[in-house]
């Protein structure tokens, strides 16, 4: 997402306010109004909408002389609206690892990332039921920006869909990212997980079929 796209597409004034805050750091309503050539009331209406969307926050600035004043500044969430070069940087670094050390090094890189995420997520995924574990995984993936929907097909079977891939550029070039995610889901859910569609391979979404392990699968898994 960047400053030219949704959710700010409907009003250039909101974009201008965000750009002002990005440029100046902290600024008052009156200062915004002067920059934009609008009334304070008009600016305040847009600012309140941006506050509701959690893109702007307010703080009290105490001065050596005069009364304190309220200033507005961007939240961490708002920083995601501005263009970044993170994807390009990540790809460049992975490309260099691939050139210098080969396929095995790239495989290890993604495997270690999946193991790290798995350790972080495992403390948040618990419960005897697969439905509860799948719901917890959906929450985690939503927080990471994957825009997840979880549907129950029948008892012990679910479909998890991700409408956005925050690492799409990387995953499109290095399929190890997708393979490691699939393995991580299977491990975290202790379930049979199958990918049905993948954005990095031309799909419109990433879709996973999740089903409870059969008793014979659980026994084999425990004896390996």
PDB file of C-alpha atoms in Angstrom:
ATOM      1  CA  UNK A   1       0.000   0.000   0.000  1.00  0.00           C
ATOM      2  CA  UNK A   2       1.211   3.556  -0.634  1.00  0.00           C
ATOM      3  CA  UNK A   3       0.016   7.097  -0.285  1.00  0.00           C
ATOM      4  CA  UNK A   4      -1.677   7.041  -3.719  1.00  0.00           C
ATOM      5  CA  UNK A   5      -3.961   4.094  -3.039  1.00  0.00           C
ATOM      6  CA  UNK A   6      -6.886   3.106  -0.815  1.00  0.00           C
ATOM      7  CA  UNK A   7      -7.984   3.947   1.815  1.00  0.00           C
ATOM      8  CA  UNK A   8      -7.025   7.534   0.962  1.00  0.00           C
ATOM      9  CA  UNK A   9      -8.069   7.576  -2.671  1.00  0.00           C
ATOM     10  CA  UNK A  10     -11.383   9.281  -1.996  1.00  0.00           C
ATOM     11  CA  UNK A  11      -9.947  12.573  -0.777  1.00  0.00           C
ATOM     12  CA  UNK A  12      -6.817  14.496  -1.699  1.00  0.00           C
ATOM     13  CA  UNK A  13      -7.137  16.554   1.491  1.00  0.00           C
ATOM     14  CA  UNK A  14      -6.398  13.513   3.636  1.00  0.00           C
ATOM     15  CA  UNK A  15      -3.359  12.774   1.509  1.00  0.00           C
ATOM     16  CA  UNK A  16      -2.149  16.349   1.878  1.00  0.00           C
ATOM     17  CA  UNK A  17      -2.562  16.213   5.652  1.00  0.00           C
ATOM     18  CA  UNK A  18      -0.567  12.989   5.859  1.00  0.00           C
ATOM     19  CA  UNK A  19       2.144  14.427   3.627  1.00  0.00           C
ATOM     20  CA  UNK A  20       2.366  17.516   5.825  1.00  0.00           C
ATOM     21  CA  UNK A  21       2.762  15.385   8.933  1.00  0.00           C
ATOM     22  CA  UNK A  22       5.374  13.275   7.188  1.00  0.00           C
ATOM     23  CA  UNK A  23       7.295  16.381   6.179  1.00  0.00           C
ATOM     24  CA  UNK A  24       7.097  18.331   9.437  1.00  0.00           C
ATOM     25  CA  UNK A  25       6.771  15.559  12.040  1.00  0.00           C
ATOM     26  CA  UNK A  26       4.335  17.344  14.368  1.00  0.00           C
ATOM     27  CA  UNK A  27       1.950  20.144  13.437  1.00  0.00           C
ATOM     28  CA  UNK A  28      -1.146  21.855  14.804  1.00  0.00           C
ATOM     29  CA  UNK A  29      -4.593  22.092  13.236  1.00  0.00           C
ATOM     30  CA  UNK A  30      -4.067  25.793  12.568  1.00  0.00           C
ATOM     31  CA  UNK A  31      -0.729  25.184  10.868  1.00  0.00           C
ATOM     32  CA  UNK A  32      -2.321  22.529   8.673  1.00  0.00           C
ATOM     33  CA  UNK A  33      -5.117  24.933   7.784  1.00  0.00           C
ATOM     34  CA  UNK A  34      -2.621  27.618   6.765  1.00  0.00           C
ATOM     35  CA  UNK A  35      -0.664  25.200   4.558  1.00  0.00           C
ATOM     36  CA  UNK A  36      -3.804  23.846   2.887  1.00  0.00           C
ATOM     37  CA  UNK A  37      -5.738  27.108   2.606  1.00  0.00           C
ATOM     38  CA  UNK A  38      -8.710  25.663   4.501  1.00  0.00           C
ATOM     39  CA  UNK A  39     -10.591  26.550   7.640  1.00  0.00           C
ATOM     40  CA  UNK A  40      -9.586  24.961  10.906  1.00  0.00           C
ATOM     41  CA  UNK A  41     -13.008  23.314  11.104  1.00  0.00           C
ATOM     42  CA  UNK A  42     -12.588  21.685   7.683  1.00  0.00           C
ATOM     43  CA  UNK A  43      -9.126  20.375   8.550  1.00  0.00           C
ATOM     44  CA  UNK A  44     -10.312  19.100  11.908  1.00  0.00           C
ATOM     45  CA  UNK A  45     -13.011  17.018  10.205  1.00  0.00           C
ATOM     46  CA  UNK A  46     -10.415  15.253   8.057  1.00  0.00           C
ATOM     47  CA  UNK A  47      -8.036  14.848  10.988  1.00  0.00           C
ATOM     48  CA  UNK A  48     -10.741  13.227  13.089  1.00  0.00           C
ATOM     49  CA  UNK A  49     -11.426  10.737  10.294  1.00  0.00           C
ATOM     50  CA  UNK A  50      -7.723   9.916  10.082  1.00  0.00           C
ATOM     51  CA  UNK A  51      -7.592   9.511  13.865  1.00  0.00           C
ATOM     52  CA  UNK A  52     -10.506   7.088  13.676  1.00  0.00           C
ATOM     53  CA  UNK A  53      -8.552   5.075  11.078  1.00  0.00           C
ATOM     54  CA  UNK A  54      -5.541   5.125  13.454  1.00  0.00           C
ATOM     55  CA  UNK A  55      -3.287   7.024  11.030  1.00  0.00           C
ATOM     56  CA  UNK A  56      -2.903  10.125  13.237  1.00  0.00           C
ATOM     57  CA  UNK A  57      -2.430  10.590  16.955  1.00  0.00           C
ATOM     58  CA  UNK A  58      -2.465  13.678  19.141  1.00  0.00           C
ATOM     59  CA  UNK A  59      -0.125  14.786  21.899  1.00  0.00           C
ATOM     60  CA  UNK A  60       0.186  17.794  24.197  1.00  0.00           C
ATOM     61  CA  UNK A  61       3.267  19.930  23.559  1.00  0.00           C
ATOM     62  CA  UNK A  62       4.356  21.988  26.538  1.00  0.00           C
ATOM     63  CA  UNK A  63       6.262  25.185  25.737  1.00  0.00           C
ATOM     64  CA  UNK A  64       8.645  27.318  27.760  1.00  0.00           C
ATOM     65  CA  UNK A  65       6.482  30.347  27.080  1.00  0.00           C
ATOM     66  CA  UNK A  66       2.727  30.380  26.552  1.00  0.00           C
ATOM     67  CA  UNK A  67       0.059  27.761  26.880  1.00  0.00           C
ATOM     68  CA  UNK A  68       0.590  24.129  25.864  1.00  0.00           C
ATOM     69  CA  UNK A  69      -0.712  23.230  22.421  1.00  0.00           C
ATOM     70  CA  UNK A  70      -2.014  20.094  20.813  1.00  0.00           C
ATOM     71  CA  UNK A  71       0.008  18.733  17.917  1.00  0.00           C
ATOM     72  CA  UNK A  72      -0.684  15.840  15.582  1.00  0.00           C
ATOM     73  CA  UNK A  73       1.720  13.282  14.183  1.00  0.00           C
ATOM     74  CA  UNK A  74       1.664  10.022  12.247  1.00  0.00           C
ATOM     75  CA  UNK A  75       1.214   6.635  13.867  1.00  0.00           C
ATOM     76  CA  UNK A  76       3.293   3.586  13.021  1.00  0.00           C
ATOM     77  CA  UNK A  77       0.342   2.297  10.985  1.00  0.00           C
ATOM     78  CA  UNK A  78       0.399   5.424   8.804  1.00  0.00           C
ATOM     79  CA  UNK A  79       4.027   4.821   7.848  1.00  0.00           C
ATOM     80  CA  UNK A  80       2.826   1.824   5.846  1.00  0.00           C
ATOM     81  CA  UNK A  81       0.962   4.202   3.516  1.00  0.00           C
ATOM     82  CA  UNK A  82       4.197   5.651   2.166  1.00  0.00           C
ATOM     83  CA  UNK A  83       6.267   3.983  -0.562  1.00  0.00           C
ATOM     84  CA  UNK A  84       9.180   1.866   0.653  1.00  0.00           C
ATOM     85  CA  UNK A  85      11.999  -0.093  -0.948  1.00  0.00           C
ATOM     86  CA  UNK A  86      11.844  -3.011   1.487  1.00  0.00           C
ATOM     87  CA  UNK A  87      10.883  -5.546  -1.194  1.00  0.00           C
ATOM     88  CA  UNK A  88      13.678  -4.442  -3.504  1.00  0.00           C
ATOM     89  CA  UNK A  89      16.210  -4.497  -0.692  1.00  0.00           C
ATOM     90  CA  UNK A  90      15.111  -7.951   0.466  1.00  0.00           C
ATOM     91  CA  UNK A  91      15.316  -9.321  -3.067  1.00  0.00           C
ATOM     92  CA  UNK A  92      18.739  -7.810  -3.634  1.00  0.00           C
ATOM     93  CA  UNK A  93      20.079  -9.352  -0.437  1.00  0.00           C
ATOM     94  CA  UNK A  94      18.599 -12.780  -1.165  1.00  0.00           C
ATOM     95  CA  UNK A  95      19.919 -12.617  -4.734  1.00  0.00           C
ATOM     96  CA  UNK A  96      23.396 -11.917  -3.406  1.00  0.00           C
ATOM     97  CA  UNK A  97      23.166 -14.841  -0.986  1.00  0.00           C
ATOM     98  CA  UNK A  98      22.076 -17.044  -3.876  1.00  0.00           C
ATOM     99  CA  UNK A  99      24.945 -15.916  -6.113  1.00  0.00           C
ATOM    100  CA  UNK A 100      27.580 -16.247  -3.397  1.00  0.00           C
ATOM    101  CA  UNK A 101      26.437 -19.397  -1.620  1.00  0.00           C
ATOM    102  CA  UNK A 102      23.949 -21.184  -3.862  1.00  0.00           C
ATOM    103  CA  UNK A 103      20.502 -22.734  -3.512  1.00  0.00           C
ATOM    104  CA  UNK A 104      21.251 -24.495  -0.229  1.00  0.00           C
ATOM    105  CA  UNK A 105      21.981 -21.198   1.525  1.00  0.00           C
ATOM    106  CA  UNK A 106      18.696 -19.693   0.326  1.00  0.00           C
ATOM    107  CA  UNK A 107      16.829 -22.805   1.464  1.00  0.00           C
ATOM    108  CA  UNK A 108      18.443 -22.501   4.892  1.00  0.00           C
ATOM    109  CA  UNK A 109      17.573 -18.802   5.074  1.00  0.00           C
ATOM    110  CA  UNK A 110      13.856 -19.404   4.558  1.00  0.00           C
ATOM    111  CA  UNK A 111      13.844 -22.470   6.778  1.00  0.00           C
ATOM    112  CA  UNK A 112      15.378 -20.515   9.656  1.00  0.00           C
ATOM    113  CA  UNK A 113      12.834 -17.733   9.136  1.00  0.00           C
ATOM    114  CA  UNK A 114       9.974 -20.227   9.292  1.00  0.00           C
ATOM    115  CA  UNK A 115      11.427 -21.816  12.426  1.00  0.00           C
ATOM    116  CA  UNK A 116      11.751 -18.404  14.070  1.00  0.00           C
ATOM    117  CA  UNK A 117       8.151 -17.472  13.241  1.00  0.00           C
ATOM    118  CA  UNK A 118       6.989 -20.890  14.373  1.00  0.00           C
ATOM    119  CA  UNK A 119       8.572 -20.391  17.787  1.00  0.00           C
ATOM    120  CA  UNK A 120       6.943 -16.961  18.098  1.00  0.00           C
ATOM    121  CA  UNK A 121       3.522 -18.199  17.050  1.00  0.00           C
ATOM    122  CA  UNK A 122       3.476 -21.452  18.986  1.00  0.00           C
ATOM    123  CA  UNK A 123       3.064 -19.650  22.304  1.00  0.00           C
ATOM    124  CA  UNK A 124      -0.170 -18.131  20.939  1.00  0.00           C
ATOM    125  CA  UNK A 125      -1.645 -21.284  19.410  1.00  0.00           C
ATOM    126  CA  UNK A 126      -3.037 -23.741  21.889  1.00  0.00           C
ATOM    127  CA  UNK A 127      -6.148 -25.761  22.612  1.00  0.00           C
ATOM    128  CA  UNK A 128      -7.320 -29.243  21.886  1.00  0.00           C
ATOM    129  CA  UNK A 129      -9.622 -28.370  18.996  1.00  0.00           C
ATOM    130  CA  UNK A 130      -8.400 -27.728  15.460  1.00  0.00           C
ATOM    131  CA  UNK A 131     -11.026 -25.004  15.011  1.00  0.00           C
ATOM    132  CA  UNK A 132      -9.612 -23.032  17.935  1.00  0.00           C
ATOM    133  CA  UNK A 133      -6.050 -23.408  16.672  1.00  0.00           C
ATOM    134  CA  UNK A 134      -7.048 -22.374  13.148  1.00  0.00           C
ATOM    135  CA  UNK A 135      -8.851 -19.292  14.480  1.00  0.00           C
ATOM    136  CA  UNK A 136      -5.755 -18.300  16.446  1.00  0.00           C
ATOM    137  CA  UNK A 137      -3.560 -18.722  13.369  1.00  0.00           C
ATOM    138  CA  UNK A 138      -5.986 -16.572  11.357  1.00  0.00           C
ATOM    139  CA  UNK A 139      -5.680 -13.798  13.950  1.00  0.00           C
ATOM    140  CA  UNK A 140      -1.881 -13.956  13.806  1.00  0.00           C
ATOM    141  CA  UNK A 141      -1.817 -13.834  10.010  1.00  0.00           C
ATOM    142  CA  UNK A 142      -4.293 -10.952   9.979  1.00  0.00           C
ATOM    143  CA  UNK A 143      -2.046  -8.993  12.319  1.00  0.00           C
ATOM    144  CA  UNK A 144       0.813  -9.608   9.879  1.00  0.00           C
ATOM    145  CA  UNK A 145      -1.233  -8.074   7.044  1.00  0.00           C
ATOM    146  CA  UNK A 146      -2.389 -11.181   5.150  1.00  0.00           C
ATOM    147  CA  UNK A 147      -6.115 -10.251   5.231  1.00  0.00           C
ATOM    148  CA  UNK A 148      -7.329 -13.686   6.286  1.00  0.00           C
ATOM    149  CA  UNK A 149     -10.740 -15.319   6.082  1.00  0.00           C
ATOM    150  CA  UNK A 150     -11.351 -18.660   7.787  1.00  0.00           C
ATOM    151  CA  UNK A 151     -14.355 -20.787   6.811  1.00  0.00           C
ATOM    152  CA  UNK A 152     -15.557 -24.020   8.358  1.00  0.00           C
ATOM    153  CA  UNK A 153     -16.442 -26.581   5.682  1.00  0.00           C
ATOM    154  CA  UNK A 154     -17.582 -29.300   8.052  1.00  0.00           C
ATOM    155  CA  UNK A 155     -16.517 -30.816  11.355  1.00  0.00           C
ATOM    156  CA  UNK A 156     -12.722 -31.034  11.283  1.00  0.00           C
ATOM    157  CA  UNK A 157     -12.287 -29.327   7.879  1.00  0.00           C
ATOM    158  CA  UNK A 158     -11.579 -25.648   7.215  1.00  0.00           C
ATOM    159  CA  UNK A 159     -10.475 -23.308   4.434  1.00  0.00           C
ATOM    160  CA  UNK A 160      -8.096 -20.457   5.230  1.00  0.00           C
ATOM    161  CA  UNK A 161      -7.785 -17.752   2.570  1.00  0.00           C
ATOM    162  CA  UNK A 162      -5.240 -14.930   2.449  1.00  0.00           C
ATOM    163  CA  UNK A 163      -6.241 -12.034   0.184  1.00  0.00           C
ATOM    164  CA  UNK A 164      -2.929 -10.191   0.523  1.00  0.00           C
ATOM    165  CA  UNK A 165       0.700 -11.314   0.607  1.00  0.00           C
ATOM    166  CA  UNK A 166       3.055  -8.824   2.313  1.00  0.00           C
ATOM    167  CA  UNK A 167       6.073 -10.697   0.889  1.00  0.00           C
ATOM    168  CA  UNK A 168       4.632 -11.181  -2.608  1.00  0.00           C
ATOM    169  CA  UNK A 169       7.669  -9.845  -4.480  1.00  0.00           C
ATOM    170  CA  UNK A 170      10.027 -12.138  -2.597  1.00  0.00           C
ATOM    171  CA  UNK A 171       7.732 -15.174  -2.734  1.00  0.00           C
ATOM    172  CA  UNK A 172       7.215 -14.767  -6.489  1.00  0.00           C
ATOM    173  CA  UNK A 173      10.933 -15.256  -7.070  1.00  0.00           C
ATOM    174  CA  UNK A 174      11.725 -17.642  -4.232  1.00  0.00           C
ATOM    175  CA  UNK A 175       9.132 -20.367  -3.776  1.00  0.00           C
ATOM    176  CA  UNK A 176      10.949 -21.501  -0.633  1.00  0.00           C
ATOM    177  CA  UNK A 177       8.946 -18.830   1.210  1.00  0.00           C
ATOM    178  CA  UNK A 178       5.660 -20.509   0.273  1.00  0.00           C
ATOM    179  CA  UNK A 179       6.878 -24.027   0.980  1.00  0.00           C
ATOM    180  CA  UNK A 180       8.137 -23.027   4.427  1.00  0.00           C
ATOM    181  CA  UNK A 181       4.843 -21.276   5.235  1.00  0.00           C
ATOM    182  CA  UNK A 182       2.906 -24.402   4.308  1.00  0.00           C
ATOM    183  CA  UNK A 183       5.134 -26.583   6.509  1.00  0.00           C
ATOM    184  CA  UNK A 184       4.845 -24.088   9.373  1.00  0.00           C
ATOM    185  CA  UNK A 185       1.032 -24.109   9.189  1.00  0.00           C
ATOM    186  CA  UNK A 186       0.978 -27.913   9.274  1.00  0.00           C
ATOM    187  CA  UNK A 187       3.231 -27.996  12.302  1.00  0.00           C
ATOM    188  CA  UNK A 188       1.449 -25.238  14.234  1.00  0.00           C
ATOM    189  CA  UNK A 189      -2.011 -26.661  13.621  1.00  0.00           C
ATOM    190  CA  UNK A 190      -0.959 -30.305  13.974  1.00  0.00           C
ATOM    191  CA  UNK A 191      -3.204 -30.917  10.982  1.00  0.00           C
ATOM    192  CA  UNK A 192      -3.142 -31.910   7.340  1.00  0.00           C
ATOM    193  CA  UNK A 193      -2.720 -28.634   5.405  1.00  0.00           C
ATOM    194  CA  UNK A 194      -2.818 -28.437   1.604  1.00  0.00           C
ATOM    195  CA  UNK A 195      -2.339 -25.315  -0.481  1.00  0.00           C
ATOM    196  CA  UNK A 196      -5.031 -24.972  -3.130  1.00  0.00           C
ATOM    197  CA  UNK A 197      -4.077 -21.608  -4.628  1.00  0.00           C
ATOM    198  CA  UNK A 198      -1.045 -19.345  -4.401  1.00  0.00           C
ATOM    199  CA  UNK A 199      -0.686 -15.682  -5.367  1.00  0.00           C
ATOM    200  CA  UNK A 200       3.042 -16.116  -6.009  1.00  0.00           C
ATOM    201  CA  UNK A 201       2.137 -18.683  -8.665  1.00  0.00           C
ATOM    202  CA  UNK A 202      -0.479 -16.548 -10.400  1.00  0.00           C
ATOM    203  CA  UNK A 203      -3.484 -17.129  -8.128  1.00  0.00           C
ATOM    204  CA  UNK A 204      -5.844 -14.423  -6.942  1.00  0.00           C
ATOM    205  CA  UNK A 205      -5.323 -15.451  -3.314  1.00  0.00           C
ATOM    206  CA  UNK A 206      -3.502 -17.965  -1.157  1.00  0.00           C
ATOM    207  CA  UNK A 207      -5.907 -20.698  -0.131  1.00  0.00           C
ATOM    208  CA  UNK A 208      -5.307 -23.581   2.267  1.00  0.00           C
ATOM    209  CA  UNK A 209      -7.407 -26.640   2.974  1.00  0.00           C
ATOM    210  CA  UNK A 210      -7.058 -27.669   6.615  1.00  0.00           C
ATOM    211  CA  UNK A 211      -8.379 -30.934   8.007  1.00  0.00           C
ATOM    212  CA  UNK A 212      -8.035 -32.872  11.195  1.00  0.00           C
ATOM    213  CA  UNK A 213      -5.463 -35.649  11.130  1.00  0.00           C
ATOM    214  CA  UNK A 214      -6.954 -39.110  11.042  1.00  0.00           C
ATOM    215  CA  UNK A 215      -6.101 -41.362  13.960  1.00  0.00           C
ATOM    216  CA  UNK A 216      -3.658 -43.390  11.867  1.00  0.00           C
ATOM    217  CA  UNK A 217      -1.892 -40.208  10.716  1.00  0.00           C
ATOM    218  CA  UNK A 218      -1.578 -39.009  14.309  1.00  0.00           C
ATOM    219  CA  UNK A 219      -0.086 -42.340  15.377  1.00  0.00           C
ATOM    220  CA  UNK A 220       2.427 -42.343  12.530  1.00  0.00           C
ATOM    221  CA  UNK A 221       3.342 -38.743  13.315  1.00  0.00           C
ATOM    222  CA  UNK A 222       3.985 -39.598  16.947  1.00  0.00           C
ATOM    223  CA  UNK A 223       6.248 -42.541  16.104  1.00  0.00           C
ATOM    224  CA  UNK A 224       8.503 -40.742  13.638  1.00  0.00           C
TER     225      UNK A 224
END
